[in-house]
mmCIF file of C-alpha atoms in Angstrom:
data_model
loop_
_atom_site.group_PDB
_atom_site.id
_atom_site.type_symbol
_atom_site.label_atom_id
_atom_site.label_comp_id
_atom_site.label_asym_id
_atom_site.label_seq_id
_atom_site.Cartn_x
_atom_site.Cartn_y
_atom_site.Cartn_z
ATOM 1 C CA UNK A 1 -2.904 -8.173 -22.848
ATOM 2 C CA UNK A 2 0.510 -7.799 -21.235
ATOM 3 C CA UNK A 3 2.147 -10.178 -18.795
ATOM 4 C CA UNK A 4 1.826 -9.051 -15.144
ATOM 5 C CA UNK A 5 4.915 -9.723 -13.057
ATOM 6 C CA UNK A 6 4.211 -10.688 -9.442
ATOM 7 C CA UNK A 7 7.517 -9.359 -8.087
ATOM 8 C CA UNK A 8 7.008 -6.007 -9.811
ATOM 9 C CA UNK A 9 3.439 -5.755 -8.496
ATOM 10 C CA UNK A 10 4.680 -6.471 -4.969
ATOM 11 C CA UNK A 11 7.477 -3.906 -5.317
ATOM 12 C CA UNK A 12 5.046 -1.262 -6.584
ATOM 13 C CA UNK A 13 2.701 -1.972 -3.674
ATOM 14 C CA UNK A 14 5.509 -1.431 -1.169
ATOM 15 C CA UNK A 15 7.076 1.658 -2.741
ATOM 16 C CA UNK A 16 4.104 3.522 -4.251
ATOM 17 C CA UNK A 17 1.196 1.662 -2.700
ATOM 18 C CA UNK A 18 -0.310 4.725 -1.024
ATOM 19 C CA UNK A 19 -0.898 6.180 -4.481
ATOM 20 C CA UNK A 20 -2.355 2.973 -5.907
ATOM 21 C CA UNK A 21 0.255 2.472 -8.616
ATOM 22 C CA UNK A 22 0.219 -1.305 -8.057
ATOM 23 C CA UNK A 23 -3.554 -1.350 -8.541
ATOM 24 C CA UNK A 24 -3.272 0.652 -11.751
ATOM 25 C CA UNK A 25 -0.592 -1.798 -12.922
ATOM 26 C CA UNK A 26 -2.822 -4.796 -12.253
ATOM 27 C CA UNK A 27 -6.306 -3.514 -13.010
ATOM 28 C CA UNK A 28 -5.860 -0.433 -15.150
ATOM 29 C CA UNK A 29 -7.863 2.756 -14.925
ATOM 30 C CA UNK A 30 -11.124 0.940 -14.161
ATOM 31 C CA UNK A 31 -10.004 -0.325 -10.743
ATOM 32 C CA UNK A 32 -11.973 1.611 -8.085
ATOM 33 C CA UNK A 33 -9.526 0.645 -5.325
ATOM 34 C CA UNK A 34 -6.708 2.281 -7.274
ATOM 35 C CA UNK A 35 -8.641 5.544 -7.369
ATOM 36 C CA UNK A 36 -9.409 5.258 -3.663
ATOM 37 C CA UNK A 37 -5.687 4.874 -2.900
ATOM 38 C CA UNK A 38 -4.923 7.845 -5.120
ATOM 39 C CA UNK A 39 -7.637 9.986 -3.491
ATOM 40 C CA UNK A 40 -6.024 9.538 -0.072
ATOM 41 C CA UNK A 41 -3.223 11.996 -0.914
ATOM 42 C CA UNK A 42 -5.345 15.027 -1.871
ATOM 43 C CA UNK A 43 -7.759 14.236 0.962
ATOM 44 C CA UNK A 44 -4.891 14.215 3.470
ATOM 45 C CA UNK A 45 -3.487 17.453 2.067
ATOM 46 C CA UNK A 46 -6.924 19.056 2.241
ATOM 47 C CA UNK A 47 -7.404 17.945 5.843
ATOM 48 C CA UNK A 48 -3.958 19.222 6.814
ATOM 49 C CA UNK A 49 -4.836 22.607 5.300
ATOM 50 C CA UNK A 50 -8.241 22.963 6.961
ATOM 51 C CA UNK A 51 -7.281 21.392 10.269
ATOM 52 C CA UNK A 52 -3.933 23.180 10.611
ATOM 53 C CA UNK A 53 -2.482 22.707 14.046
ATOM 54 C CA UNK A 54 -4.065 19.318 14.591
ATOM 55 C CA UNK A 55 -1.738 16.340 15.111
ATOM 56 C CA UNK A 56 -0.215 15.079 11.886
ATOM 57 C CA UNK A 57 -1.351 11.566 12.724
ATOM 58 C CA UNK A 58 -4.968 12.710 12.424
ATOM 59 C CA UNK A 59 -4.694 14.955 9.390
ATOM 60 C CA UNK A 60 -2.743 12.433 7.332
ATOM 61 C CA UNK A 61 -4.728 9.413 8.497
ATOM 62 C CA UNK A 62 -6.265 8.696 5.037
ATOM 63 C CA UNK A 63 -2.795 8.464 3.507
ATOM 64 C CA UNK A 64 -1.556 6.379 6.423
ATOM 65 C CA UNK A 65 -4.503 4.006 6.121
ATOM 66 C CA UNK A 66 -3.801 3.689 2.404
ATOM 67 C CA UNK A 67 -0.141 2.940 3.196
ATOM 68 C CA UNK A 68 -1.036 0.124 5.597
ATOM 69 C CA UNK A 69 -3.574 -1.303 3.153
ATOM 70 C CA UNK A 70 -0.918 -1.265 0.415
ATOM 71 C CA UNK A 71 1.561 -3.109 2.635
ATOM 72 C CA UNK A 72 -1.059 -5.734 3.334
ATOM 73 C CA UNK A 73 -1.789 -5.979 -0.399
ATOM 74 C CA UNK A 74 1.940 -6.383 -1.046
ATOM 75 C CA UNK A 75 2.102 -9.326 1.350
ATOM 76 C CA UNK A 76 -0.991 -10.950 -0.149
ATOM 77 C CA UNK A 77 0.329 -10.403 -3.679
ATOM 78 C CA UNK A 78 3.775 -11.746 -2.886
ATOM 79 C CA UNK A 79 2.491 -14.803 -1.039
ATOM 80 C CA UNK A 80 0.059 -15.820 -3.781
ATOM 81 C CA UNK A 81 1.309 -19.025 -5.454
ATOM 82 C CA UNK A 82 2.702 -18.486 -8.967
ATOM 83 C CA UNK A 83 0.161 -20.782 -10.620
ATOM 84 C CA UNK A 84 -2.768 -18.996 -9.011
ATOM 85 C CA UNK A 85 -1.230 -15.611 -9.915
ATOM 86 C CA UNK A 86 -0.829 -16.578 -13.556
ATOM 87 C CA UNK A 87 -4.355 -17.974 -13.689
ATOM 88 C CA UNK A 88 -5.791 -14.739 -12.292
ATOM 89 C CA UNK A 89 -3.629 -12.059 -13.939
ATOM 90 C CA UNK A 90 -2.060 -13.756 -16.969
ATOM 91 C CA UNK A 91 -4.661 -16.097 -18.460
ATOM 92 C CA UNK A 92 -3.754 -15.309 -22.081
ATOM 93 C CA UNK A 93 0.002 -14.994 -21.608
ATOM 94 C CA UNK A 94 2.354 -17.750 -22.730
ATOM 95 C CA UNK A 95 4.876 -16.716 -20.030
ATOM 96 C CA UNK A 96 4.704 -17.803 -16.395
ATOM 97 C CA UNK A 97 5.926 -16.227 -13.186
ATOM 98 C CA UNK A 98 8.820 -17.892 -11.426
ATOM 99 C CA UNK A 99 9.279 -16.147 -8.082
ATOM 100 C CA UNK A 100 12.695 -16.411 -6.500
ATOM 101 C CA UNK A 101 14.780 -14.877 -3.728
ATOM 102 C CA UNK A 102 14.209 -11.181 -4.650
ATOM 103 C CA UNK A 103 10.512 -11.627 -3.887
ATOM 104 C CA UNK A 104 11.285 -13.384 -0.597
ATOM 105 C CA UNK A 105 13.649 -10.574 0.406
ATOM 106 C CA UNK A 106 11.027 -7.993 -0.564
ATOM 107 C CA UNK A 107 8.417 -9.750 1.586
ATOM 108 C CA UNK A 108 10.745 -9.811 4.599
ATOM 109 C CA UNK A 109 11.501 -6.096 4.195
ATOM 110 C CA UNK A 110 7.793 -5.357 3.770
ATOM 111 C CA UNK A 111 6.980 -7.167 6.995
ATOM 112 C CA UNK A 112 9.689 -5.249 8.835
ATOM 113 C CA UNK A 113 8.571 -1.913 7.414
ATOM 114 C CA UNK A 114 4.944 -2.595 8.242
ATOM 115 C CA UNK A 115 5.696 -3.708 11.792
ATOM 116 C CA UNK A 116 7.905 -0.679 12.441
ATOM 117 C CA UNK A 117 5.345 1.753 11.024
ATOM 118 C CA UNK A 118 2.502 0.154 12.956
ATOM 119 C CA UNK A 119 4.420 0.313 16.244
ATOM 120 C CA UNK A 120 5.262 3.977 15.570
ATOM 121 C CA UNK A 121 1.625 4.835 14.876
ATOM 122 C CA UNK A 122 0.444 3.033 18.006
ATOM 123 C CA UNK A 123 3.093 4.770 20.122
ATOM 124 C CA UNK A 124 2.167 8.201 18.719
ATOM 125 C CA UNK A 125 -1.549 7.540 19.222
ATOM 126 C CA UNK A 126 -0.982 6.613 22.864
ATOM 127 C CA UNK A 127 1.188 9.710 23.295
ATOM 128 C CA UNK A 128 -1.594 11.897 21.902
ATOM 129 C CA UNK A 129 -4.287 10.143 23.895
ATOM 130 C CA UNK A 130 -2.655 10.039 27.304
ATOM 131 C CA UNK A 131 -0.240 13.002 27.361
ATOM 132 C CA UNK A 132 -1.745 15.343 24.784
ATOM 133 C CA UNK A 133 1.352 15.014 22.608
ATOM 134 C CA UNK A 134 3.872 15.962 25.276
ATOM 135 C CA UNK A 135 6.522 13.664 23.834
ATOM 136 C CA UNK A 136 6.486 14.887 20.274
#
């Protein structure tokens, strides 16, 4: 069994979380949540093909939901104490995780990215709901 790095898992969740790469890194091919993340991309592409002309926010909502779930998973992963992380993901490893400032910086950037994306989605949803998409 290989050693699972907490900073790398957090980074993968932020960058490629919508595709479930962080879940595949942690749990392997048997993780059902990884496959659910990965299925959001073809499902969104299929919806955008069949519901052409609908607002992008609606047709790509599975991928967007997967993105927000991955950002939340990144925050939970990054904020897990090192001892608890090693107990859960590295029980047989002789190495330990020692999180430092790169993880803290990554968590701050993740929070900023998530907040910005969430505000943008809320603003677009209100635009679609109340003006029919007149502002974009």
